[in-house]
Amino acid sequence: MIFRSMFQKIFGQGANPQTDQAKLLNTYSNSYAPWDGNAYDESTVRDCVDTIARHFGKMHPRHILRRDGRIQKTVDDNINYLLGVKPNPLMTSSEFLEKFATQYLMHSNAFIYPQMDAVGRLVALWPLSFAELELRERGGELYCRFTFGAGQRTTIPYADIVHIRRHFNRDDVWGDDSMRIFRDDVDMLKAVKIAVINAVKNFGALRGILKWKATLRPEDQKAAWKEFVDTYANTQNGTGIGSLDNRGEFQQINTPVTTFNAKQMEFARDSIYRHFGLNDNIVTGRYSEDEYIAFYESVLEPIAVKLSQELTEKLFTSREKGWGNEIVMESNRLSFMSVASKIKVCEALTPIGCISINEVREMFGYAGVEGGDERQVSLNYVKAGDQSAYQTGKDGSKGGEQDEDDATDDADAGSGNG
């Protein structure tokens, strides 16, 4: 697929209605420029962001219909295809969610543009990367004027933009910049890494003084010193053996060399982990079942709740929301359980019809089978109000009395008539 102009593909001609600068309550600046202070280029920060983004990419966005607090059905429509398979021509659903999560974590703000066709039908969802965003105002309505890196500019009503914020406190619209508190931790981690590199370089370095027995001119001293350094202290000298004539004497200086301190590195790294709500086991994939549950509930689920609420608000009209249309973010939290825990869940939920055979097979990594989507229940369960009738075998309408034909058959059977 060829794009002559990606800007035109997404925004058309790029509408720029006449607007005025928006006046906010608590801030003088109504512009926002995403910037992470190059923290994303630091390996530990990248590992943290990538860990959260990869796991968030496993979420399953769905368009559902909810009535009286109960999910009636999953709507089979274009929105579900966009959310679950291909949000836009350049991204799969998991890539779309990963990019959104990365922008949310690094900038404390993430923007998604729902692209509509001429009749108001959703055709794509685009996570927006831009150089600058200005808040504008027209007729009492708030607008966003985006300026992109190539210089293109477009103005869109704020009500049409999906906007998710992190650290939403001091500003009226934007989430607080993470770098205000993040910079010191990143600088400390970089300083520790530099100290480690220097310790490794200096560990085998030769330290000493060249003492000349005869008086040499300064230029001769410098030439002799350079020759000694090049032949002995040079890293290309693999023998570790040097030589001097009787003009000079090398006197070694023994000084303690500070080596790598693992606790310092751990402290600096953990300060980054705490910012993202992670630990080393989560980042390296060595987490236990309880650790992953804590990670899901404290890190992934809050982002999912924000995104589902904002997508519901921006993709549906008030009438559609009144009929129960909603976007939910789902994750198969059973997939990271241990085999023993999965068996316990299956034993508890299968007899009461909470999960189907195919759902059980999916938990253990097996493909579904034909007819496996139908839920099965155990006949050992009955409604609380029907306990007496079930135990006595009585029918509620006839009080358990047998039909005349049934009584005759029983009598014949008792008399031995065959």
Short mmCIF file of N, CA and C in Angstrom, two decimals, residues 337-396:
data_model
loop_
_atom_site.label_atom_id
_atom_site.label_comp_id
_atom_site.label_asym_id
_atom_site.label_seq_id
_atom_site.Cartn_x
_atom_site.Cartn_y
_atom_site.Cartn_z
N MET A 337 -1.17 -18.11 35.17
CA MET A 337 -1.23 -18.93 36.37
C MET A 337 -0.38 -20.19 36.20
N SER A 338 0.00 -20.77 37.32
CA SER A 338 0.69 -22.05 37.29
C SER A 338 -0.28 -23.15 36.87
N VAL A 339 0.27 -24.30 36.46
CA VAL A 339 -0.60 -25.41 36.03
C VAL A 339 -1.50 -25.85 37.17
N ALA A 340 -0.98 -25.90 38.39
CA ALA A 340 -1.79 -26.31 39.54
C ALA A 340 -2.94 -25.36 39.77
N SER A 341 -2.69 -24.05 39.63
CA SER A 341 -3.76 -23.07 39.82
C SER A 341 -4.80 -23.16 38.72
N LYS A 342 -4.34 -23.39 37.48
CA LYS A 342 -5.29 -23.54 36.37
C LYS A 342 -6.21 -24.74 36.59
N ILE A 343 -5.65 -25.84 37.09
CA ILE A 343 -6.47 -27.03 37.35
C ILE A 343 -7.53 -26.73 38.40
N LYS A 344 -7.15 -26.01 39.44
CA LYS A 344 -8.11 -25.65 40.49
C LYS A 344 -9.22 -24.77 39.93
N VAL A 345 -8.86 -23.82 39.08
CA VAL A 345 -9.86 -22.93 38.48
C VAL A 345 -10.83 -23.73 37.62
N CYS A 346 -10.29 -24.65 36.82
CA CYS A 346 -11.14 -25.47 35.95
C CYS A 346 -12.08 -26.34 36.77
N GLU A 347 -11.57 -26.93 37.84
CA GLU A 347 -12.39 -27.79 38.68
C GLU A 347 -13.51 -27.00 39.36
N ALA A 348 -13.25 -25.73 39.65
CA ALA A 348 -14.25 -24.92 40.34
C ALA A 348 -15.26 -24.30 39.39
N LEU A 349 -14.82 -23.87 38.19
CA LEU A 349 -15.70 -23.10 37.31
C LEU A 349 -16.41 -23.93 36.25
N THR A 350 -15.83 -25.05 35.83
CA THR A 350 -16.47 -25.85 34.79
C THR A 350 -17.81 -26.44 35.23
N PRO A 351 -17.94 -27.02 36.41
CA PRO A 351 -19.24 -27.62 36.79
C PRO A 351 -20.38 -26.63 36.88
N ILE A 352 -20.11 -25.36 37.12
CA ILE A 352 -21.20 -24.38 37.24
C ILE A 352 -21.37 -23.56 35.96
N GLY A 353 -20.72 -23.97 34.88
CA GLY A 353 -20.96 -23.36 33.58
C GLY A 353 -20.31 -22.01 33.38
N CYS A 354 -19.28 -21.66 34.17
CA CYS A 354 -18.63 -20.36 34.01
C CYS A 354 -17.68 -20.33 32.82
N ILE A 355 -17.09 -21.47 32.48
CA ILE A 355 -16.17 -21.52 31.35
C ILE A 355 -16.50 -22.72 30.50
N SER A 356 -16.18 -22.61 29.21
CA SER A 356 -16.47 -23.69 28.26
C SER A 356 -15.25 -24.60 28.10
N ILE A 357 -15.45 -25.67 27.35
CA ILE A 357 -14.36 -26.62 27.10
C ILE A 357 -13.22 -25.93 26.34
N ASN A 358 -13.56 -25.11 25.36
CA ASN A 358 -12.52 -24.43 24.58
C ASN A 358 -11.75 -23.42 25.44
N GLU A 359 -12.42 -22.79 26.37
CA GLU A 359 -11.72 -21.87 27.27
C GLU A 359 -10.74 -22.63 28.17
N VAL A 360 -11.13 -23.81 28.58
CA VAL A 360 -10.22 -24.66 29.36
C VAL A 360 -9.02 -25.05 28.51
N ARG A 361 -9.26 -25.46 27.26
CA ARG A 361 -8.18 -25.86 26.37
C ARG A 361 -7.24 -24.68 26.09
N GLU A 362 -7.80 -23.49 25.95
CA GLU A 362 -6.99 -22.31 25.69
C GLU A 362 -6.04 -22.03 26.86
N MET A 363 -6.51 -22.25 28.08
CA MET A 363 -5.67 -22.02 29.26
C MET A 363 -4.42 -22.89 29.24
N PHE A 364 -4.56 -24.09 28.68
CA PHE A 364 -3.44 -25.02 28.66
C PHE A 364 -2.71 -25.03 27.32
N GLY A 365 -3.04 -24.08 26.44
CA GLY A 365 -2.32 -23.93 25.18
C GLY A 365 -2.77 -24.83 24.06
N TYR A 366 -3.97 -25.41 24.18
CA TYR A 366 -4.49 -26.29 23.12
C TYR A 366 -5.48 -25.54 22.25
N ALA A 367 -5.59 -25.97 21.00
CA ALA A 367 -6.54 -25.35 20.08
C ALA A 367 -7.96 -25.78 20.44
N GLY A 368 -8.93 -24.96 20.05
CA GLY A 368 -10.33 -25.27 20.32
C GLY A 368 -10.82 -26.43 19.47
N VAL A 369 -11.90 -27.03 19.92
CA VAL A 369 -12.52 -28.15 19.19
C VAL A 369 -13.94 -27.78 18.81
N GLU A 370 -14.48 -28.45 17.84
CA GLU A 370 -15.84 -28.19 17.39
C GLU A 370 -16.83 -28.51 18.51
N GLY A 371 -17.73 -27.59 18.75
CA GLY A 371 -18.72 -27.76 19.81
C GLY A 371 -18.20 -27.44 21.19
N GLY A 372 -16.93 -27.00 21.29
CA GLY A 372 -16.35 -26.74 22.60
C GLY A 372 -16.71 -25.40 23.20
N ASP A 373 -17.41 -24.55 22.45
CA ASP A 373 -17.79 -23.23 22.98
C ASP A 373 -19.07 -23.29 23.81
N GLU A 374 -19.76 -24.41 23.77
CA GLU A 374 -20.98 -24.55 24.56
C GLU A 374 -20.63 -24.90 26.01
N ARG A 375 -21.17 -24.15 26.92
CA ARG A 375 -20.86 -24.39 28.34
C ARG A 375 -21.68 -25.56 28.87
N GLN A 376 -21.08 -26.31 29.76
CA GLN A 376 -21.73 -27.46 30.38
C GLN A 376 -21.81 -27.25 31.88
N VAL A 377 -22.87 -27.80 32.49
CA VAL A 377 -23.06 -27.66 33.93
C VAL A 377 -23.31 -29.03 34.54
N SER A 378 -23.01 -29.12 35.83
CA SER A 378 -23.25 -30.36 36.57
C SER A 378 -24.70 -30.40 37.03
N LEU A 379 -25.32 -31.59 36.96
CA LEU A 379 -26.69 -31.75 37.43
C LEU A 379 -26.78 -31.85 38.95
N ASN A 380 -25.67 -31.74 39.60
CA ASN A 380 -25.69 -31.79 41.07
C ASN A 380 -26.03 -30.44 41.69
N TYR A 381 -26.29 -29.43 40.85
CA TYR A 381 -26.63 -28.10 41.35
C TYR A 381 -28.08 -27.79 40.99
N VAL A 382 -28.76 -27.03 41.87
CA VAL A 382 -30.16 -26.67 41.66
C VAL A 382 -30.40 -25.31 42.29
N LYS A 383 -31.42 -24.59 41.82
CA LYS A 383 -31.75 -23.31 42.40
C LYS A 383 -32.16 -23.48 43.87
N ALA A 384 -31.85 -22.48 44.66
CA ALA A 384 -32.13 -22.58 46.10
C ALA A 384 -33.61 -22.79 46.36
N GLY A 385 -34.49 -22.16 45.58
CA GLY A 385 -35.93 -22.29 45.80
C GLY A 385 -36.52 -23.62 45.36
N ASP A 386 -35.74 -24.41 44.61
CA ASP A 386 -36.25 -25.68 44.08
C ASP A 386 -35.65 -26.89 44.80
N GLN A 387 -35.04 -26.68 45.96
CA GLN A 387 -34.35 -27.78 46.63
C GLN A 387 -35.30 -28.92 47.02
N SER A 388 -36.43 -28.56 47.63
CA SER A 388 -37.36 -29.61 48.11
C SER A 388 -37.91 -30.42 46.96
N ALA A 389 -38.35 -29.75 45.90
CA ALA A 389 -38.91 -30.45 44.75
C ALA A 389 -37.87 -31.35 44.09
N TYR A 390 -36.61 -30.88 44.05
CA TYR A 390 -35.56 -31.67 43.43
C TYR A 390 -35.26 -32.93 44.24
N GLN A 391 -35.22 -32.78 45.59
CA GLN A 391 -34.87 -33.90 46.44
C GLN A 391 -35.98 -34.95 46.50
N THR A 392 -37.25 -34.53 46.50
CA THR A 392 -38.37 -35.47 46.60
C THR A 392 -38.83 -35.96 45.25
N GLY A 393 -38.34 -35.33 44.17
CA GLY A 393 -38.77 -35.74 42.84
C GLY A 393 -40.17 -35.28 42.50
N LYS A 394 -40.72 -34.34 43.28
CA LYS A 394 -42.08 -33.86 43.03
C LYS A 394 -42.07 -32.75 41.98
N ASP A 395 -43.07 -32.75 41.14
CA ASP A 395 -43.27 -31.70 40.17
C ASP A 395 -44.04 -30.58 40.83
N GLY A 396 -43.65 -29.38 40.62
CA GLY A 396 -44.29 -28.27 41.32
C GLY A 396 -45.76 -28.11 40.99
#
